[in-house]
Amino acid sequence: MDNRSEVRDFLMSRRARVEPEDVGFARGADRRVPGLRRGEAAALAGVSVEYYARLERGAIAGASEAVLDGVARALQMDDAEREYLYRLAHQAAGAAAPSRRAGQPAQPWRPSPSIQWFLDAMPSAVAMIGNGRTDLLAWNPLAAALMDEMLTTATTTPPNFARFIFLEPVARRFYPDWEQIAGINVAQLRTEAGRDPHSKPLHDLVGELSTRSDHFRTLWGRHDVWEHQSGVKRFHHHAVGDLALHFNGLDLVGHAGTQLTVLTAEPGSPDHEALLLLGSWASAGRTTAEAIRASEQRNPPARPAG
């Protein structure tokens, strides 16, 4: 990833997103570009128009924390976007050298026995370990049951969420909020590109998806970034139906770029019952048809009117 072009595209995309009326400027009839003008962004950031234009051309090396904070505030960046801007500035200044030489392949990450034991010790929660490239590196039995279709359709080792989301048609049924999930996934990849700009596997993945998916290519061009922390994700599993699970992302100390994600449901809730049903289906090795019948008993289909 070229640092100067990434800085330019990132800042321009953030500026285009800010509505002038929201920050005290009149839109006017002569505004030809979306969002703020450069002069307006410069005024909000507290820098000259000339200096802001230099930043937006990618000359961000040497920018002070005060300037970066001013730009982030002017362009209404959230915490993930602010962190991404700081990373770009540090890389431009050579202050954050990559963890390995450019082009040098990373060693594949594998869970230690104790980490796998830890995952397997959570019988009523989905537990998965992934990286910023959205590879699925390790999981427990309940995660294997939830991600059954991703694991069975995977064409790479390790399985990859981005490939599943954008290249497997079944993903659109599995994720009821597919558009949102797709945007988050691409934003995670963009965030990882800022953390490790010399990753060849990441470059290869982005290149592959850009070639094979028009939707991915459009989302990648938005330059959104996102930190996987917590929230709710909805699924429609082929065996047990709908689930809405709360997720929390936990960084693994000593394993850079690797995160444990745990998905749970409130005890006693319908989603928790569905999660238990999923675990029973997985442990008993029931067929899909049997599991669907169990799901229909839990959520009987609506009868037609009349």
GROMACS .gro file of C-alpha atoms in nm:
model
  306
    1MET     CA    1   0.000   0.000   0.000
    2ASP     CA    2   0.150   0.333  -0.110
    3ASN     CA    3   0.143   0.564   0.192
    4ARG     CA    4   0.102   0.894   0.008
    5SER     CA    5  -0.184   0.775  -0.209
    6GLU     CA    6  -0.354   0.611   0.089
    7VAL     CA    7  -0.330   0.935   0.291
    8ARG     CA    8  -0.467   1.132  -0.003
    9ASP     CA    9  -0.758   0.898  -0.070
   10PHE     CA   10  -0.842   0.855   0.298
   11LEU     CA   11  -0.853   1.228   0.373
   12MET     CA   12  -1.047   1.308   0.058
   13SER     CA   13  -1.304   1.039   0.133
   14ARG     CA   14  -1.348   1.164   0.491
   15ARG     CA   15  -1.383   1.526   0.374
   16ALA     CA   16  -1.645   1.430   0.114
   17ARG     CA   17  -1.849   1.266   0.388
   18VAL     CA   18  -1.896   1.577   0.606
   19GLU     CA   19  -2.205   1.784   0.526
   20PRO     CA   20  -2.122   2.158   0.533
   21GLU     CA   21  -2.446   2.244   0.713
   22ASP     CA   22  -2.347   2.015   1.000
   23VAL     CA   23  -2.036   2.220   1.076
   24GLY     CA   24  -2.172   2.571   1.024
   25PHE     CA   25  -2.112   2.635   0.653
   26ALA     CA   26  -2.376   2.725   0.396
   27ARG     CA   27  -2.402   2.482   0.109
   28GLY     CA   28  -2.454   2.750  -0.157
   29ALA     CA   29  -2.543   2.699  -0.520
   30ASP     CA   30  -2.186   2.690  -0.650
   31ARG     CA   31  -2.068   2.385  -0.452
   32ARG     CA   32  -1.947   2.134  -0.711
   33VAL     CA   33  -1.804   1.862  -0.487
   34PRO     CA   34  -1.964   1.657  -0.207
   35GLY     CA   35  -1.877   1.745   0.150
   36LEU     CA   36  -1.645   2.019   0.260
   37ARG     CA   37  -1.418   2.234   0.049
   38ARG     CA   38  -1.047   2.218   0.132
   39GLY     CA   39  -1.057   2.569   0.272
   40GLU     CA   40  -1.343   2.479   0.505
   41ALA     CA   41  -1.165   2.166   0.627
   42ALA     CA   42  -0.848   2.370   0.684
   43ALA     CA   43  -1.037   2.632   0.885
   44LEU     CA   44  -1.198   2.368   1.104
   45ALA     CA   45  -0.862   2.195   1.157
   46GLY     CA   46  -0.688   2.522   1.247
   47VAL     CA   47  -0.427   2.509   0.969
   48SER     CA   48  -0.368   2.708   0.653
   49VAL     CA   49  -0.528   2.605   0.326
   50GLU     CA   50  -0.181   2.550   0.177
   51TYR     CA   51  -0.075   2.321   0.461
   52TYR     CA   52  -0.399   2.124   0.449
   53ALA     CA   53  -0.360   2.082   0.073
   54ARG     CA   54  -0.011   1.938   0.133
   55LEU     CA   55  -0.153   1.691   0.383
   56GLU     CA   56  -0.422   1.585   0.139
   57ARG     CA   57  -0.159   1.530  -0.128
   58GLY     CA   58  -0.006   1.274   0.106
   59ALA     CA   59   0.273   1.483   0.262
   60ILE     CA   60   0.177   1.390   0.617
   61ALA     CA   61   0.526   1.309   0.752
   62GLY     CA   62   0.614   1.545   1.034
   63ALA     CA   63   0.257   1.649   1.113
   64SER     CA   64   0.224   1.713   1.484
   65GLU     CA   65  -0.029   1.547   1.712
   66ALA     CA   66  -0.212   1.879   1.738
   67VAL     CA   67  -0.246   1.896   1.360
   68LEU     CA   68  -0.359   1.535   1.333
   69ASP     CA   69  -0.612   1.587   1.610
   70GLY     CA   70  -0.736   1.900   1.439
   71VAL     CA   71  -0.781   1.720   1.107
   72ALA     CA   72  -0.954   1.426   1.275
   73ARG     CA   73  -1.188   1.662   1.459
   74ALA     CA   74  -1.261   1.868   1.146
   75LEU     CA   75  -1.346   1.557   0.943
   76GLN     CA   76  -1.552   1.409   1.228
   77MET     CA   77  -1.345   1.090   1.250
   78ASP     CA   78  -1.438   0.823   1.499
   79ASP     CA   79  -1.180   0.648   1.719
   80ALA     CA   80  -1.094   0.384   1.458
   81GLU     CA   81  -1.046   0.646   1.185
   82ARG     CA   82  -0.835   0.866   1.414
   83GLU     CA   83  -0.611   0.570   1.499
   84TYR     CA   84  -0.579   0.488   1.130
   85LEU     CA   85  -0.475   0.847   1.052
   86TYR     CA   86  -0.208   0.830   1.323
   87ARG     CA   87  -0.075   0.504   1.181
   88LEU     CA   88  -0.046   0.656   0.836
   89ALA     CA   89   0.140   0.955   0.976
   90HIS     CA   90   0.380   0.736   1.176
   91GLN     CA   91   0.451   0.520   0.874
   92ALA     CA   92   0.517   0.826   0.659
   93ALA     CA   93   0.767   0.949   0.916
   94GLY     CA   94   0.932   0.608   0.950
   95ALA     CA   95   0.838   0.601   1.318
   96ALA     CA   96   0.651   0.272   1.297
   97ALA     CA   97   0.866   0.025   1.108
   98PRO     CA   98   0.689  -0.290   0.990
   99SER     CA   99   0.727  -0.595   1.207
  100ARG     CA  100   0.902  -0.773   0.919
  101ARG     CA  101   1.076  -0.668   0.601
  102ALA     CA  102   0.850  -0.576   0.311
  103GLY     CA  103   0.761  -0.884   0.115
  104GLN     CA  104   0.883  -1.125   0.383
  105PRO     CA  105   0.604  -1.379   0.448
  106ALA     CA  106   0.459  -1.411   0.794
  107GLN     CA  107   0.467  -1.742   0.972
  108PRO     CA  108   0.119  -1.902   0.986
  109TRP     CA  109  -0.042  -1.864   1.327
  110ARG     CA  110  -0.164  -2.176   1.502
  111PRO     CA  111  -0.322  -2.201   1.844
  112SER     CA  112  -0.121  -2.358   2.121
  113PRO     CA  113  -0.281  -2.662   2.289
  114SER     CA  114  -0.377  -2.451   2.590
  115ILE     CA  115  -0.554  -2.192   2.372
  116GLN     CA  116  -0.750  -2.465   2.197
  117TRP     CA  117  -0.840  -2.615   2.535
  118PHE     CA  118  -0.962  -2.271   2.639
  119LEU     CA  119  -1.183  -2.244   2.329
  120ASP     CA  120  -1.325  -2.592   2.377
  121ALA     CA  121  -1.404  -2.516   2.743
  122MET     CA  122  -1.685  -2.277   2.637
  123PRO     CA  123  -1.972  -2.515   2.555
  124SER     CA  124  -2.247  -2.251   2.540
  125ALA     CA  125  -2.061  -1.974   2.358
  126VAL     CA  126  -1.927  -1.941   2.006
  127ALA     CA  127  -1.552  -1.880   2.031
  128MET     CA  128  -1.331  -1.804   1.732
  129ILE     CA  129  -0.982  -1.666   1.678
  130GLY     CA  130  -0.911  -1.461   1.369
  131ASN     CA  131  -0.672  -1.203   1.235
  132GLY     CA  132  -0.702  -0.865   1.066
  133ARG     CA  133  -0.711  -1.033   0.725
  134THR     CA  134  -1.035  -1.201   0.849
  135ASP     CA  135  -0.886  -1.549   0.838
  136LEU     CA  136  -1.052  -1.796   1.077
  137LEU     CA  137  -0.757  -1.949   1.262
  138ALA     CA  138  -0.912  -2.151   1.545
  139TRP     CA  139  -1.258  -2.225   1.680
  140ASN     CA  140  -1.457  -2.435   1.924
  141PRO     CA  141  -1.728  -2.694   1.834
  142LEU     CA  142  -2.012  -2.442   1.865
  143ALA     CA  143  -1.832  -2.204   1.629
  144ALA     CA  144  -1.784  -2.491   1.385
  145ALA     CA  145  -2.160  -2.552   1.398
  146LEU     CA  146  -2.245  -2.184   1.349
  147MET     CA  147  -1.999  -2.138   1.063
  148ASP     CA  148  -2.077  -2.477   0.911
  149GLU     CA  149  -2.143  -2.342   0.560
  150MET     CA  150  -1.834  -2.125   0.559
  151LEU     CA  151  -1.615  -2.417   0.662
  152THR     CA  152  -1.766  -2.656   0.409
  153THR     CA  153  -1.739  -2.410   0.118
  154ALA     CA  154  -1.390  -2.282   0.204
  155THR     CA  155  -1.141  -2.311  -0.081
  156THR     CA  156  -0.841  -2.190   0.120
  157THR     CA  157  -0.664  -2.281   0.441
  158PRO     CA  158  -0.731  -2.110   0.673
  159PRO     CA  159  -1.094  -2.027   0.583
  160ASN     CA  160  -1.150  -1.658   0.519
  161PHE     CA  161  -1.456  -1.452   0.608
  162ALA     CA  162  -1.407  -1.204   0.322
  163ARG     CA  163  -1.402  -1.478   0.060
  164PHE     CA  164  -1.713  -1.633   0.213
  165ILE     CA  165  -1.903  -1.304   0.230
  166PHE     CA  166  -1.826  -1.185  -0.122
  167LEU     CA  167  -1.782  -1.505  -0.320
  168GLU     CA  168  -2.032  -1.753  -0.173
  169PRO     CA  169  -2.400  -1.684  -0.255
  170VAL     CA  170  -2.515  -1.863   0.061
  171ALA     CA  171  -2.357  -1.584   0.270
  172ARG     CA  172  -2.639  -1.347   0.173
  173ARG     CA  173  -2.888  -1.581   0.340
  174PHE     CA  174  -2.662  -1.660   0.635
  175TYR     CA  175  -2.617  -1.289   0.715
  176PRO     CA  176  -2.959  -1.116   0.715
  177ASP     CA  177  -2.772  -0.783   0.739
  178TRP     CA  178  -2.541  -0.876   0.453
  179GLU     CA  179  -2.480  -0.520   0.330
  180GLN     CA  180  -2.373  -0.408   0.677
  181ILE     CA  181  -2.158  -0.717   0.731
  182ALA     CA  182  -1.990  -0.667   0.392
  183GLY     CA  183  -1.907  -0.306   0.475
  184ILE     CA  184  -1.766  -0.399   0.814
  185ASN     CA  185  -1.555  -0.676   0.664
  186VAL     CA  186  -1.398  -0.443   0.407
  187ALA     CA  187  -1.339  -0.179   0.674
  188GLN     CA  188  -1.156  -0.441   0.882
  189LEU     CA  189  -0.934  -0.523   0.585
  190ARG     CA  190  -0.861  -0.153   0.530
  191THR     CA  191  -0.771  -0.118   0.898
  192GLU     CA  192  -0.536  -0.416   0.868
  193ALA     CA  193  -0.376  -0.256   0.561
  194GLY     CA  194  -0.294   0.043   0.780
  195ARG     CA  195  -0.148  -0.179   1.050
  196ASP     CA  196   0.057  -0.399   0.816
  197PRO     CA  197   0.093  -0.223   0.478
  198HIS     CA  198   0.355  -0.470   0.350
  199SER     CA  199   0.147  -0.786   0.396
  200LYS     CA  200   0.160  -0.982   0.071
  201PRO     CA  201  -0.125  -1.219   0.171
  202LEU     CA  202  -0.345  -0.914   0.238
  203HIS     CA  203  -0.249  -0.756  -0.095
  204ASP     CA  204  -0.326  -1.083  -0.271
  205LEU     CA  205  -0.664  -1.114  -0.098
  206VAL     CA  206  -0.766  -0.757  -0.182
  207GLY     CA  207  -0.653  -0.806  -0.541
  208GLU     CA  208  -0.848  -1.129  -0.576
  209LEU     CA  209  -1.169  -0.987  -0.430
  210SER     CA  210  -1.140  -0.664  -0.629
  211THR     CA  211  -1.120  -0.873  -0.946
  212ARG     CA  212  -1.401  -1.113  -0.860
  213SER     CA  213  -1.650  -0.884  -0.682
  214ASP     CA  214  -1.769  -0.545  -0.806
  215HIS     CA  215  -1.932  -0.485  -0.468
  216PHE     CA  216  -1.606  -0.544  -0.285
  217ARG     CA  217  -1.423  -0.308  -0.519
  218THR     CA  218  -1.680  -0.034  -0.454
  219LEU     CA  219  -1.658  -0.077  -0.076
  220TRP     CA  220  -1.278  -0.085  -0.082
  221GLY     CA  221  -1.281   0.251  -0.259
  222ARG     CA  222  -1.469   0.411   0.030
  223HIS     CA  223  -1.162   0.389   0.260
  224ASP     CA  224  -1.373   0.309   0.566
  225VAL     CA  225  -1.198   0.162   0.871
  226TRP     CA  226  -1.344  -0.026   1.168
  227GLU     CA  227  -1.227  -0.179   1.495
  228HIS     CA  228  -1.384  -0.514   1.587
  229GLN     CA  229  -1.484  -0.450   1.949
  230SER     CA  230  -1.843  -0.534   2.044
  231GLY     CA  231  -2.197  -0.535   1.914
  232VAL     CA  232  -2.473  -0.765   1.788
  233LYS     CA  233  -2.467  -0.981   1.476
  234ARG     CA  234  -2.765  -1.158   1.322
  235PHE     CA  235  -2.743  -1.496   1.154
  236HIS     CA  236  -2.982  -1.728   0.974
  237HIS     CA  237  -2.844  -2.076   1.023
  238HIS     CA  238  -2.959  -2.350   0.788
  239ALA     CA  239  -3.032  -2.581   1.081
  240VAL     CA  240  -3.171  -2.373   1.369
  241GLY     CA  241  -3.295  -2.057   1.202
  242ASP     CA  242  -3.245  -1.702   1.326
  243LEU     CA  243  -2.997  -1.601   1.596
  244ALA     CA  244  -2.897  -1.257   1.724
  245LEU     CA  245  -2.571  -1.292   1.916
  246HIS     CA  246  -2.373  -1.040   2.116
  247PHE     CA  247  -2.004  -1.039   2.025
  248ASN     CA  248  -1.695  -0.910   2.203
  249GLY     CA  249  -1.351  -0.893   2.045
  250LEU     CA  250  -1.055  -0.952   2.276
  251ASP     CA  251  -0.696  -0.900   2.159
  252LEU     CA  252  -0.458  -1.184   2.242
  253VAL     CA  253  -0.160  -1.045   2.430
  254GLY     CA  254   0.164  -1.145   2.263
  255HIS     CA  255  -0.007  -1.231   1.933
  256ALA     CA  256  -0.010  -0.912   1.726
  257GLY     CA  257  -0.307  -0.873   1.497
  258THR     CA  258  -0.485  -1.177   1.642
  259GLN     CA  259  -0.818  -1.152   1.821
  260LEU     CA  260  -1.054  -1.381   2.008
  261THR     CA  261  -1.423  -1.322   1.933
  262VAL     CA  262  -1.686  -1.463   2.167
  263LEU     CA  263  -2.053  -1.464   2.068
  264THR     CA  264  -2.314  -1.518   2.337
  265ALA     CA  265  -2.683  -1.466   2.410
  266GLU     CA  266  -2.872  -1.362   2.720
  267PRO     CA  267  -2.948  -1.672   2.930
  268GLY     CA  268  -3.309  -1.777   2.892
  269SER     CA  269  -3.368  -1.574   2.578
  270PRO     CA  270  -3.491  -1.729   2.250
  271ASP     CA  271  -3.146  -1.668   2.102
  272HIS     CA  272  -2.987  -1.856   2.390
  273GLU     CA  273  -3.227  -2.145   2.332
  274ALA     CA  274  -3.132  -2.143   1.962
  275LEU     CA  275  -2.765  -2.148   2.059
  276LEU     CA  276  -2.822  -2.448   2.284
  277LEU     CA  277  -3.016  -2.618   2.005
  278LEU     CA  278  -2.725  -2.554   1.771
  279GLY     CA  279  -2.488  -2.715   2.020
  280SER     CA  280  -2.716  -3.018   2.056
  281TRP     CA  281  -2.741  -3.052   1.679
  282ALA     CA  282  -2.362  -3.036   1.644
  283SER     CA  283  -2.283  -3.276   1.929
  284ALA     CA  284  -2.545  -3.530   1.825
  285GLY     CA  285  -2.445  -3.518   1.460
  286ARG     CA  286  -2.804  -3.471   1.352
  287THR     CA  287  -2.891  -3.426   0.990
  288THR     CA  288  -2.990  -3.091   0.855
  289ALA     CA  289  -3.349  -3.208   0.806
  290GLU     CA  290  -3.377  -3.315   1.169
  291ALA     CA  291  -3.238  -2.984   1.287
  292ILE     CA  292  -3.476  -2.791   1.064
  293ARG     CA  293  -3.770  -2.981   1.212
  294ALA     CA  294  -3.648  -2.892   1.561
  295SER     CA  295  -3.619  -2.528   1.458
  296GLU     CA  296  -3.972  -2.526   1.316
  297GLN     CA  297  -4.104  -2.669   1.641
  298ARG     CA  298  -3.937  -2.380   1.823
  299ASN     CA  299  -4.050  -2.119   1.565
  300PRO     CA  300  -4.357  -2.259   1.383
  301PRO     CA  301  -4.419  -2.098   1.043
  302ALA     CA  302  -4.701  -1.846   1.028
  303ARG     CA  303  -5.027  -1.984   0.896
  304PRO     CA  304  -5.167  -1.813   0.589
  305ALA     CA  305  -5.449  -1.571   0.652
  306GLY     CA  306  -5.797  -1.705   0.599
   0.00000   0.00000   0.00000
